[in-house]
Amino acid sequence: KIQDALNKKGKSLKGAKILILGVAYKKDVDDARESPALAIMDLLKKKGATLLYHDPFIPVLPSFRKYQYNLKSSSLTKGLLHRMDAAVVVTDHSQVDYGWVAKHASLVIDTRNATKHLTRWKKKIVKA
């Protein structure tokens, strides 16, 4: 879905700048072990995407047995969203304003239905 959504915008996954929103294994927790975000990030990285993440509960994403990241959570700013080719909602934390994200991102791929009420920005949102 991410690759298809980028292609529709004329962008390849290889070289794309992607912001992962939420890396915890479930909403509003501070544990990334067994998180689906890890596998998604690994696949995107292998396909040549540049990745950043934002998670208010996980300030540092450590290395795990299977995945080597050592990344720090990026501050969620207008500037960051403008620089990204896509923002992917993987964990729908309550602290994130998804309307604000959709307003400032060029593309939002929503895997958690966090944007279901955002009719104003629906042209920028892809359900995955």
mmCIF file of N, CA and C in Angstrom:
data_model
loop_
_atom_site.group_PDB
_atom_site.id
_atom_site.type_symbol
_atom_site.label_atom_id
_atom_site.label_comp_id
_atom_site.label_asym_id
_atom_site.label_seq_id
_atom_site.Cartn_x
_atom_site.Cartn_y
_atom_site.Cartn_z
ATOM 1 N N LYS A 1 0.824 -1.211 0.000
ATOM 2 C CA LYS A 1 0.000 0.000 0.000
ATOM 3 C C LYS A 1 0.860 1.263 0.000
ATOM 4 N N ILE A 2 1.938 1.258 0.782
ATOM 5 C CA ILE A 2 2.803 2.437 0.860
ATOM 6 C C ILE A 2 3.427 2.706 -0.498
ATOM 7 N N GLN A 3 3.953 1.652 -1.122
ATOM 8 C CA GLN A 3 4.578 1.804 -2.431
ATOM 9 C C GLN A 3 3.565 2.291 -3.462
ATOM 10 N N ASP A 4 2.365 1.718 -3.467
ATOM 11 C CA ASP A 4 1.323 2.137 -4.407
ATOM 12 C C ASP A 4 0.931 3.597 -4.194
ATOM 13 N N ALA A 5 0.778 3.998 -2.944
ATOM 14 C CA ALA A 5 0.391 5.379 -2.634
ATOM 15 C C ALA A 5 1.459 6.361 -3.102
ATOM 16 N N LEU A 6 2.724 6.019 -2.885
ATOM 17 C CA LEU A 6 3.816 6.878 -3.349
ATOM 18 C C LEU A 6 3.844 6.937 -4.873
ATOM 19 N N ASN A 7 3.661 5.786 -5.529
ATOM 20 C CA ASN A 7 3.665 5.750 -6.993
ATOM 21 C C ASN A 7 2.586 6.651 -7.578
ATOM 22 N N LYS A 8 1.407 6.669 -6.945
ATOM 23 C CA LYS A 8 0.319 7.532 -7.426
ATOM 24 C C LYS A 8 0.678 9.011 -7.319
ATOM 25 N N LYS A 9 1.604 9.331 -6.417
ATOM 26 C CA LYS A 9 2.078 10.713 -6.260
ATOM 27 C C LYS A 9 3.318 10.968 -7.119
ATOM 28 N N GLY A 10 3.706 9.971 -7.941
ATOM 29 C CA GLY A 10 4.865 10.121 -8.803
ATOM 30 C C GLY A 10 6.191 9.937 -8.091
ATOM 31 N N LYS A 11 6.174 9.244 -6.968
ATOM 32 C CA LYS A 11 7.377 9.059 -6.154
ATOM 33 C C LYS A 11 7.667 7.569 -6.005
ATOM 34 N N SER A 12 8.931 7.213 -6.106
ATOM 35 C CA SER A 12 9.360 5.835 -5.902
ATOM 36 C C SER A 12 9.592 5.578 -4.419
ATOM 37 N N LEU A 13 9.425 4.340 -3.989
ATOM 38 C CA LEU A 13 9.731 3.988 -2.603
ATOM 39 C C LEU A 13 11.231 4.114 -2.350
ATOM 40 N N LYS A 14 12.028 3.734 -3.344
ATOM 41 C CA LYS A 14 13.480 3.879 -3.212
ATOM 42 C C LYS A 14 13.814 5.366 -3.162
ATOM 43 N N GLY A 15 14.453 5.778 -2.095
ATOM 44 C CA GLY A 15 14.801 7.188 -1.923
ATOM 45 C C GLY A 15 13.722 8.025 -1.257
ATOM 46 N N ALA A 16 12.552 7.440 -1.015
ATOM 47 C CA ALA A 16 11.468 8.192 -0.366
ATOM 48 C C ALA A 16 11.805 8.434 1.101
ATOM 49 N N LYS A 17 11.370 9.586 1.596
ATOM 50 C CA LYS A 17 11.539 9.933 3.013
ATOM 51 C C LYS A 17 10.211 9.643 3.713
ATOM 52 N N ILE A 18 10.248 8.696 4.645
ATOM 53 C CA ILE A 18 9.019 8.237 5.282
ATOM 54 C C ILE A 18 9.102 8.411 6.791
ATOM 55 N N LEU A 19 8.053 9.011 7.347
ATOM 56 C CA LEU A 19 7.930 9.177 8.789
ATOM 57 C C LEU A 19 6.972 8.116 9.315
ATOM 58 N N ILE A 20 7.455 7.299 10.233
ATOM 59 C CA ILE A 20 6.616 6.296 10.891
ATOM 60 C C ILE A 20 6.028 6.944 12.143
ATOM 61 N N LEU A 21 4.710 6.965 12.231
ATOM 62 C CA LEU A 21 4.030 7.533 13.398
ATOM 63 C C LEU A 21 3.623 6.392 14.321
ATOM 64 N N GLY A 22 4.372 6.244 15.404
ATOM 65 C CA GLY A 22 4.098 5.214 16.394
ATOM 66 C C GLY A 22 4.866 3.933 16.133
ATOM 67 N N VAL A 23 5.762 3.582 17.069
ATOM 68 C CA VAL A 23 6.509 2.326 16.956
ATOM 69 C C VAL A 23 6.221 1.379 18.125
ATOM 70 N N ALA A 24 5.417 1.803 19.072
ATOM 71 C CA ALA A 24 5.045 0.932 20.195
ATOM 72 C C ALA A 24 4.159 -0.202 19.672
ATOM 73 N N TYR A 25 4.119 -1.310 20.406
ATOM 74 C CA TYR A 25 3.352 -2.461 19.921
ATOM 75 C C TYR A 25 1.845 -2.245 20.018
ATOM 76 N N LYS A 26 1.417 -1.292 20.852
ATOM 77 C CA LYS A 26 0.003 -0.929 20.865
ATOM 78 C C LYS A 26 -0.149 0.499 21.375
ATOM 79 N N LYS A 27 -1.331 1.029 21.194
ATOM 80 C CA LYS A 27 -1.658 2.410 21.522
ATOM 81 C C LYS A 27 -1.326 2.765 22.970
ATOM 82 N N ASP A 28 -0.650 3.904 23.127
ATOM 83 C CA ASP A 28 -0.395 4.525 24.432
ATOM 84 C C ASP A 28 0.412 3.665 25.406
ATOM 85 N N VAL A 29 1.344 2.867 24.883
ATOM 86 C CA VAL A 29 2.277 2.120 25.732
ATOM 87 C C VAL A 29 3.708 2.433 25.300
ATOM 88 N N ASP A 30 4.650 2.145 26.187
ATOM 89 C CA ASP A 30 6.049 2.487 25.913
ATOM 90 C C ASP A 30 6.915 1.258 25.633
ATOM 91 N N ASP A 31 6.362 0.268 24.976
ATOM 92 C CA ASP A 31 7.076 -0.970 24.682
ATOM 93 C C ASP A 31 7.025 -1.243 23.181
ATOM 94 N N ALA A 32 8.190 -1.327 22.548
ATOM 95 C CA ALA A 32 8.246 -1.565 21.101
ATOM 96 C C ALA A 32 8.495 -3.028 20.751
ATOM 97 N N ARG A 33 8.756 -3.867 21.752
ATOM 98 C CA ARG A 33 8.987 -5.288 21.447
ATOM 99 C C ARG A 33 7.757 -5.878 20.767
ATOM 100 N N GLU A 34 7.987 -6.668 19.761
ATOM 101 C CA GLU A 34 6.917 -7.328 19.000
ATOM 102 C C GLU A 34 6.023 -6.343 18.244
ATOM 103 N N SER A 35 6.462 -5.117 18.077
ATOM 104 C CA SER A 35 5.665 -4.128 17.358
ATOM 105 C C SER A 35 5.671 -4.411 15.858
ATOM 106 N N PRO A 36 4.511 -4.308 15.206
ATOM 107 C CA PRO A 36 4.491 -4.461 13.749
ATOM 108 C C PRO A 36 5.299 -3.369 13.043
ATOM 109 N N ALA A 37 5.518 -2.252 13.712
ATOM 110 C CA ALA A 37 6.299 -1.165 13.116
ATOM 111 C C ALA A 37 7.710 -1.618 12.768
ATOM 112 N N LEU A 38 8.277 -2.506 13.563
ATOM 113 C CA LEU A 38 9.650 -2.954 13.330
ATOM 114 C C LEU A 38 9.780 -3.673 11.992
ATOM 115 N N ALA A 39 8.851 -4.569 11.700
ATOM 116 C CA ALA A 39 8.883 -5.299 10.427
ATOM 117 C C ALA A 39 8.598 -4.367 9.256
ATOM 118 N N ILE A 40 7.665 -3.439 9.438
ATOM 119 C CA ILE A 40 7.350 -2.469 8.383
ATOM 120 C C ILE A 40 8.575 -1.612 8.085
ATOM 121 N N MET A 41 9.220 -1.128 9.130
ATOM 122 C CA MET A 41 10.410 -0.296 8.950
ATOM 123 C C MET A 41 11.528 -1.076 8.268
ATOM 124 N N ASP A 42 11.702 -2.336 8.649
ATOM 125 C CA ASP A 42 12.737 -3.169 8.046
ATOM 126 C C ASP A 42 12.484 -3.335 6.551
ATOM 127 N N LEU A 43 11.256 -3.614 6.177
ATOM 128 C CA LEU A 43 10.901 -3.787 4.769
ATOM 129 C C LEU A 43 11.119 -2.493 3.980
ATOM 130 N N LEU A 44 10.673 -1.368 4.541
ATOM 131 C CA LEU A 44 10.847 -0.082 3.862
ATOM 132 C C LEU A 44 12.325 0.257 3.688
ATOM 133 N N LYS A 45 13.108 -0.016 4.717
ATOM 134 C CA LYS A 45 14.547 0.243 4.664
ATOM 135 C C LYS A 45 15.208 -0.611 3.579
ATOM 136 N N LYS A 46 14.830 -1.879 3.504
ATOM 137 C CA LYS A 46 15.382 -2.777 2.482
ATOM 138 C C LYS A 46 15.012 -2.334 1.073
ATOM 139 N N LYS A 47 13.878 -1.655 0.932
ATOM 140 C CA LYS A 47 13.437 -1.163 -0.379
ATOM 141 C C LYS A 47 14.045 0.199 -0.711
ATOM 142 N N GLY A 48 14.887 0.731 0.190
ATOM 143 C CA GLY A 48 15.614 1.954 -0.111
ATOM 144 C C GLY A 48 15.023 3.235 0.434
ATOM 145 N N ALA A 49 14.026 3.144 1.294
ATOM 146 C CA ALA A 49 13.428 4.348 1.882
ATOM 147 C C ALA A 49 14.307 4.872 3.020
ATOM 148 N N THR A 50 14.260 6.171 3.221
ATOM 149 C CA THR A 50 14.897 6.811 4.371
ATOM 150 C C THR A 50 13.824 6.959 5.439
ATOM 151 N N LEU A 51 14.119 6.494 6.654
ATOM 152 C CA LEU A 51 13.101 6.446 7.701
ATOM 153 C C LEU A 51 13.422 7.331 8.888
ATOM 154 N N LEU A 52 12.390 7.981 9.383
ATOM 155 C CA LEU A 52 12.400 8.641 10.682
ATOM 156 C C LEU A 52 11.147 8.150 11.395
ATOM 157 N N TYR A 53 11.104 8.361 12.701
ATOM 158 C CA TYR A 53 9.882 7.990 13.404
ATOM 159 C C TYR A 53 9.567 9.023 14.474
ATOM 160 N N HIS A 54 8.296 9.059 14.828
ATOM 161 C CA HIS A 54 7.838 9.871 15.954
ATOM 162 C C HIS A 54 6.979 8.972 16.830
ATOM 163 N N ASP A 55 7.331 8.924 18.112
ATOM 164 C CA ASP A 55 6.524 8.186 19.083
ATOM 165 C C ASP A 55 6.710 8.852 20.439
ATOM 166 N N PRO A 56 5.640 9.451 20.992
ATOM 167 C CA PRO A 56 5.770 10.146 22.277
ATOM 168 C C PRO A 56 6.105 9.206 23.440
ATOM 169 N N PHE A 57 5.945 7.911 23.255
ATOM 170 C CA PHE A 57 6.212 6.947 24.321
ATOM 171 C C PHE A 57 7.559 6.237 24.178
ATOM 172 N N ILE A 58 8.175 6.314 22.999
ATOM 173 C CA ILE A 58 9.445 5.616 22.736
ATOM 174 C C ILE A 58 10.458 6.644 22.233
ATOM 175 N N PRO A 59 11.162 7.335 23.144
ATOM 176 C CA PRO A 59 12.100 8.381 22.715
ATOM 177 C C PRO A 59 13.308 7.848 21.947
ATOM 178 N N VAL A 60 13.699 6.603 22.232
ATOM 179 C CA VAL A 60 14.818 5.974 21.527
ATOM 180 C C VAL A 60 14.390 4.570 21.127
ATOM 181 N N LEU A 61 14.579 4.246 19.863
ATOM 182 C CA LEU A 61 14.259 2.906 19.379
ATOM 183 C C LEU A 61 15.551 2.104 19.377
ATOM 184 N N PRO A 62 15.697 1.192 20.328
ATOM 185 C CA PRO A 62 16.949 0.443 20.451
ATOM 186 C C PRO A 62 17.052 -0.653 19.394
ATOM 187 N N SER A 63 18.183 -1.300 19.373
ATOM 188 C CA SER A 63 18.339 -2.478 18.524
ATOM 189 C C SER A 63 17.683 -3.665 19.214
ATOM 190 N N PHE A 64 17.111 -4.511 18.413
ATOM 191 C CA PHE A 64 16.520 -5.751 18.891
ATOM 192 C C PHE A 64 17.283 -6.894 18.232
ATOM 193 N N ARG A 65 17.053 -8.113 18.677
ATOM 194 C CA ARG A 65 17.764 -9.249 18.079
ATOM 195 C C ARG A 65 17.631 -9.254 16.561
ATOM 196 N N LYS A 66 16.432 -9.044 16.092
ATOM 197 C CA LYS A 66 16.167 -9.152 14.660
ATOM 198 C C LYS A 66 16.361 -7.831 13.911
ATOM 199 N N TYR A 67 16.224 -6.716 14.582
ATOM 200 C CA TYR A 67 16.260 -5.404 13.919
ATOM 201 C C TYR A 67 17.286 -4.499 14.578
ATOM 202 N N GLN A 68 18.061 -3.818 13.755
ATOM 203 C CA GLN A 68 19.092 -2.902 14.248
ATOM 204 C C GLN A 68 18.712 -1.477 13.848
ATOM 205 N N TYR A 69 18.245 -0.683 14.783
ATOM 206 C CA TYR A 69 17.822 0.676 14.457
ATOM 207 C C TYR A 69 18.653 1.753 15.144
ATOM 208 N N ASN A 70 18.640 1.806 16.453
ATOM 209 C CA ASN A 70 19.318 2.877 17.191
ATOM 210 C C ASN A 70 18.919 4.256 16.667
ATOM 211 N N LEU A 71 17.623 4.512 16.622
ATOM 212 C CA LEU A 71 17.079 5.794 16.174
ATOM 213 C C LEU A 71 16.474 6.539 17.352
ATOM 214 N N LYS A 72 16.416 7.868 17.212
ATOM 215 C CA LYS A 72 15.727 8.700 18.201
ATOM 216 C C LYS A 72 14.434 9.213 17.589
ATOM 217 N N SER A 73 13.428 9.347 18.418
ATOM 218 C CA SER A 73 12.151 9.884 17.962
ATOM 219 C C SER A 73 12.331 11.325 17.507
ATOM 220 N N SER A 74 11.797 11.638 16.340
ATOM 221 C CA SER A 74 11.857 12.998 15.809
ATOM 222 C C SER A 74 10.714 13.823 16.382
ATOM 223 N N SER A 75 10.958 15.103 16.576
ATOM 224 C CA SER A 75 9.885 16.005 17.006
ATOM 225 C C SER A 75 8.903 16.165 15.858
ATOM 226 N N LEU A 76 7.632 16.098 16.168
ATOM 227 C CA LEU A 76 6.596 16.209 15.147
ATOM 228 C C LEU A 76 6.333 17.689 14.878
ATOM 229 N N THR A 77 6.911 18.195 13.786
ATOM 230 C CA THR A 77 6.795 19.610 13.430
ATOM 231 C C THR A 77 6.275 19.748 12.001
ATOM 232 N N LYS A 78 5.794 20.949 11.679
ATOM 233 C CA LYS A 78 5.372 21.228 10.305
ATOM 234 C C LYS A 78 6.523 20.996 9.342
ATOM 235 N N GLY A 79 7.696 21.486 9.724
ATOM 236 C CA GLY A 79 8.869 21.344 8.868
ATOM 237 C C GLY A 79 9.196 19.893 8.572
ATOM 238 N N LEU A 80 9.134 19.053 9.595
ATOM 239 C CA LEU A 80 9.408 17.629 9.396
ATOM 240 C C LEU A 80 8.388 17.026 8.435
ATOM 241 N N LEU A 81 7.118 17.291 8.663
ATOM 242 C CA LEU A 81 6.075 16.732 7.800
ATOM 243 C C LEU A 81 6.209 17.223 6.366
ATOM 244 N N HIS A 82 6.595 18.478 6.173
ATOM 245 C CA HIS A 82 6.783 19.018 4.821
ATOM 246 C C HIS A 82 7.943 18.331 4.105
ATOM 247 N N ARG A 83 8.974 17.929 4.853
ATOM 248 C CA ARG A 83 10.153 17.279 4.248
ATOM 249 C C ARG A 83 9.912 15.813 3.902
ATOM 250 N N MET A 84 8.913 15.197 4.499
ATOM 251 C CA MET A 84 8.657 13.770 4.284
ATOM 252 C C MET A 84 7.782 13.550 3.048
ATOM 253 N N ASP A 85 8.024 12.451 2.361
ATOM 254 C CA ASP A 85 7.169 12.075 1.232
ATOM 255 C C ASP A 85 5.881 11.422 1.719
ATOM 256 N N ALA A 86 5.941 10.814 2.900
ATOM 257 C CA ALA A 86 4.748 10.173 3.467
ATOM 258 C C ALA A 86 4.900 10.033 4.972
ATOM 259 N N ALA A 87 3.762 10.071 5.652
ATOM 260 C CA ALA A 87 3.687 9.755 7.080
ATOM 261 C C ALA A 87 2.811 8.512 7.191
ATOM 262 N N VAL A 88 3.314 7.492 7.890
ATOM 263 C CA VAL A 88 2.597 6.224 7.999
ATOM 264 C C VAL A 88 2.174 6.019 9.453
ATOM 265 N N VAL A 89 0.866 5.975 9.688
ATOM 266 C CA VAL A 89 0.338 5.736 11.035
ATOM 267 C C VAL A 89 0.380 4.232 11.294
ATOM 268 N N VAL A 90 1.283 3.819 12.201
ATOM 269 C CA VAL A 90 1.410 2.401 12.542
ATOM 270 C C VAL A 90 0.834 2.125 13.928
ATOM 271 N N THR A 91 1.036 3.046 14.858
ATOM 272 C CA THR A 91 0.437 2.946 16.191
ATOM 273 C C THR A 91 -0.285 4.263 16.453
ATOM 274 N N ASP A 92 -1.563 4.200 16.736
ATOM 275 C CA ASP A 92 -2.401 5.407 16.834
ATOM 276 C C ASP A 92 -2.472 5.948 18.263
ATOM 277 N N HIS A 93 -1.359 6.526 18.715
ATOM 278 C CA HIS A 93 -1.315 7.097 20.062
ATOM 279 C C HIS A 93 -2.304 8.257 20.210
ATOM 280 N N SER A 94 -2.904 8.358 21.387
ATOM 281 C CA SER A 94 -3.874 9.416 21.677
ATOM 282 C C SER A 94 -3.256 10.806 21.646
ATOM 283 N N GLN A 95 -1.964 10.921 21.942
ATOM 284 C CA GLN A 95 -1.306 12.228 22.013
ATOM 285 C C GLN A 95 -1.055 12.870 20.654
ATOM 286 N N VAL A 96 -1.209 12.125 19.573
ATOM 287 C CA VAL A 96 -0.931 12.663 18.240
ATOM 288 C C VAL A 96 -2.214 13.227 17.646
ATOM 289 N N ASP A 97 -2.138 14.446 17.133
ATOM 290 C CA ASP A 97 -3.267 15.099 16.472
ATOM 291 C C ASP A 97 -3.207 14.741 14.984
ATOM 292 N N TYR A 98 -3.976 13.746 14.582
ATOM 293 C CA TYR A 98 -3.905 13.251 13.213
ATOM 294 C C TYR A 98 -4.489 14.231 12.204
ATOM 295 N N GLY A 99 -5.388 15.097 12.625
ATOM 296 C CA GLY A 99 -5.873 16.160 11.748
ATOM 297 C C GLY A 99 -4.758 17.127 11.404
ATOM 298 N N TRP A 100 -3.965 17.486 12.402
ATOM 299 C CA TRP A 100 -2.822 18.376 12.206
ATOM 300 C C TRP A 100 -1.789 17.704 11.303
ATOM 301 N N VAL A 101 -1.555 16.408 11.527
ATOM 302 C CA VAL A 101 -0.619 15.657 10.679
ATOM 303 C C VAL A 101 -1.107 15.676 9.234
ATOM 304 N N ALA A 102 -2.378 15.360 9.008
ATOM 305 C CA ALA A 102 -2.925 15.323 7.650
ATOM 306 C C ALA A 102 -2.867 16.693 6.982
ATOM 307 N N LYS A 103 -3.063 17.737 7.753
ATOM 308 C CA LYS A 103 -3.004 19.094 7.207
ATOM 309 C C LYS A 103 -1.611 19.409 6.660
ATOM 310 N N HIS A 104 -0.570 18.971 7.345
ATOM 311 C CA HIS A 104 0.792 19.365 6.985
ATOM 312 C C HIS A 104 1.575 18.325 6.194
ATOM 313 N N ALA A 105 1.140 17.092 6.179
ATOM 314 C CA ALA A 105 1.835 16.047 5.419
ATOM 315 C C ALA A 105 1.331 16.039 3.978
ATOM 316 N N SER A 106 2.192 15.640 3.060
ATOM 317 C CA SER A 106 1.752 15.544 1.667
ATOM 318 C C SER A 106 0.958 14.261 1.428
ATOM 319 N N LEU A 107 1.227 13.226 2.236
ATOM 320 C CA LEU A 107 0.553 11.945 2.100
ATOM 321 C C LEU A 107 0.538 11.255 3.462
ATOM 322 N N VAL A 108 -0.619 10.718 3.844
ATOM 323 C CA VAL A 108 -0.744 9.959 5.093
ATOM 324 C C VAL A 108 -1.253 8.568 4.738
ATOM 325 N N ILE A 109 -0.522 7.558 5.175
ATOM 326 C CA ILE A 109 -0.960 6.183 5.004
ATOM 327 C C ILE A 109 -1.367 5.695 6.391
ATOM 328 N N ASP A 110 -2.632 5.369 6.538
ATOM 329 C CA ASP A 110 -3.212 5.076 7.851
ATOM 330 C C ASP A 110 -3.507 3.585 7.992
ATOM 331 N N THR A 111 -2.723 2.909 8.826
ATOM 332 C CA THR A 111 -2.934 1.476 9.054
ATOM 333 C C THR A 111 -3.826 1.208 10.265
ATOM 334 N N ARG A 112 -4.229 2.244 10.994
ATOM 335 C CA ARG A 112 -4.987 2.071 12.240
ATOM 336 C C ARG A 112 -6.365 2.736 12.228
ATOM 337 N N ASN A 113 -6.763 3.309 11.104
ATOM 338 C CA ASN A 113 -8.042 4.016 10.996
ATOM 339 C C ASN A 113 -8.113 5.225 11.931
ATOM 340 N N ALA A 114 -6.957 5.814 12.199
ATOM 341 C CA ALA A 114 -6.883 6.983 13.084
ATOM 342 C C ALA A 114 -7.421 8.241 12.417
ATOM 343 N N THR A 115 -7.569 8.208 11.097
ATOM 344 C CA THR A 115 -7.992 9.398 10.350
ATOM 345 C C THR A 115 -9.419 9.270 9.816
ATOM 346 N N LYS A 116 -10.171 8.319 10.308
ATOM 347 C CA LYS A 116 -11.509 8.036 9.756
ATOM 348 C C LYS A 116 -12.441 9.246 9.763
ATOM 349 N N HIS A 117 -12.270 10.141 10.705
ATOM 350 C CA HIS A 117 -13.150 11.307 10.834
ATOM 351 C C HIS A 117 -12.650 12.528 10.046
ATOM 352 N N LEU A 118 -11.538 12.411 9.349
ATOM 353 C CA LEU A 118 -10.915 13.565 8.690
ATOM 354 C C LEU A 118 -11.356 13.694 7.237
ATOM 355 N N THR A 119 -12.573 14.116 7.005
ATOM 356 C CA THR A 119 -13.080 14.238 5.638
ATOM 357 C C THR A 119 -12.400 15.374 4.869
ATOM 358 N N ARG A 120 -11.973 16.408 5.567
ATOM 359 C CA ARG A 120 -11.353 17.560 4.905
ATOM 360 C C ARG A 120 -10.059 17.181 4.178
ATOM 361 N N TRP A 121 -9.323 16.221 4.710
ATOM 362 C CA TRP A 121 -8.007 15.868 4.161
ATOM 363 C C TRP A 121 -8.021 14.509 3.460
ATOM 364 N N LYS A 122 -9.198 13.981 3.115
ATOM 365 C CA LYS A 122 -9.286 12.607 2.617
ATOM 366 C C LYS A 122 -8.505 12.359 1.329
ATOM 367 N N LYS A 123 -8.257 13.387 0.530
ATOM 368 C CA LYS A 123 -7.483 13.199 -0.708
ATOM 369 C C LYS A 123 -6.016 12.903 -0.429
ATOM 370 N N LYS A 124 -5.551 13.245 0.761
ATOM 371 C CA LYS A 124 -4.160 13.000 1.143
ATOM 372 C C LYS A 124 -3.998 11.711 1.937
ATOM 373 N N ILE A 125 -5.097 11.042 2.258
ATOM 374 C CA ILE A 125 -5.061 9.891 3.164
ATOM 375 C C ILE A 125 -5.361 8.603 2.406
ATOM 376 N N VAL A 126 -4.517 7.605 2.640
ATOM 377 C CA VAL A 126 -4.717 6.277 2.073
ATOM 378 C C VAL A 126 -4.891 5.307 3.236
ATOM 379 N N LYS A 127 -5.958 4.547 3.195
ATOM 380 C CA LYS A 127 -6.190 3.523 4.227
ATOM 381 C C LYS A 127 -5.386 2.282 3.857
ATOM 382 N N ALA A 128 -4.712 1.716 4.845
ATOM 383 C CA ALA A 128 -3.906 0.513 4.578
ATOM 384 C C ALA A 128 -4.236 -0.567 5.596
#
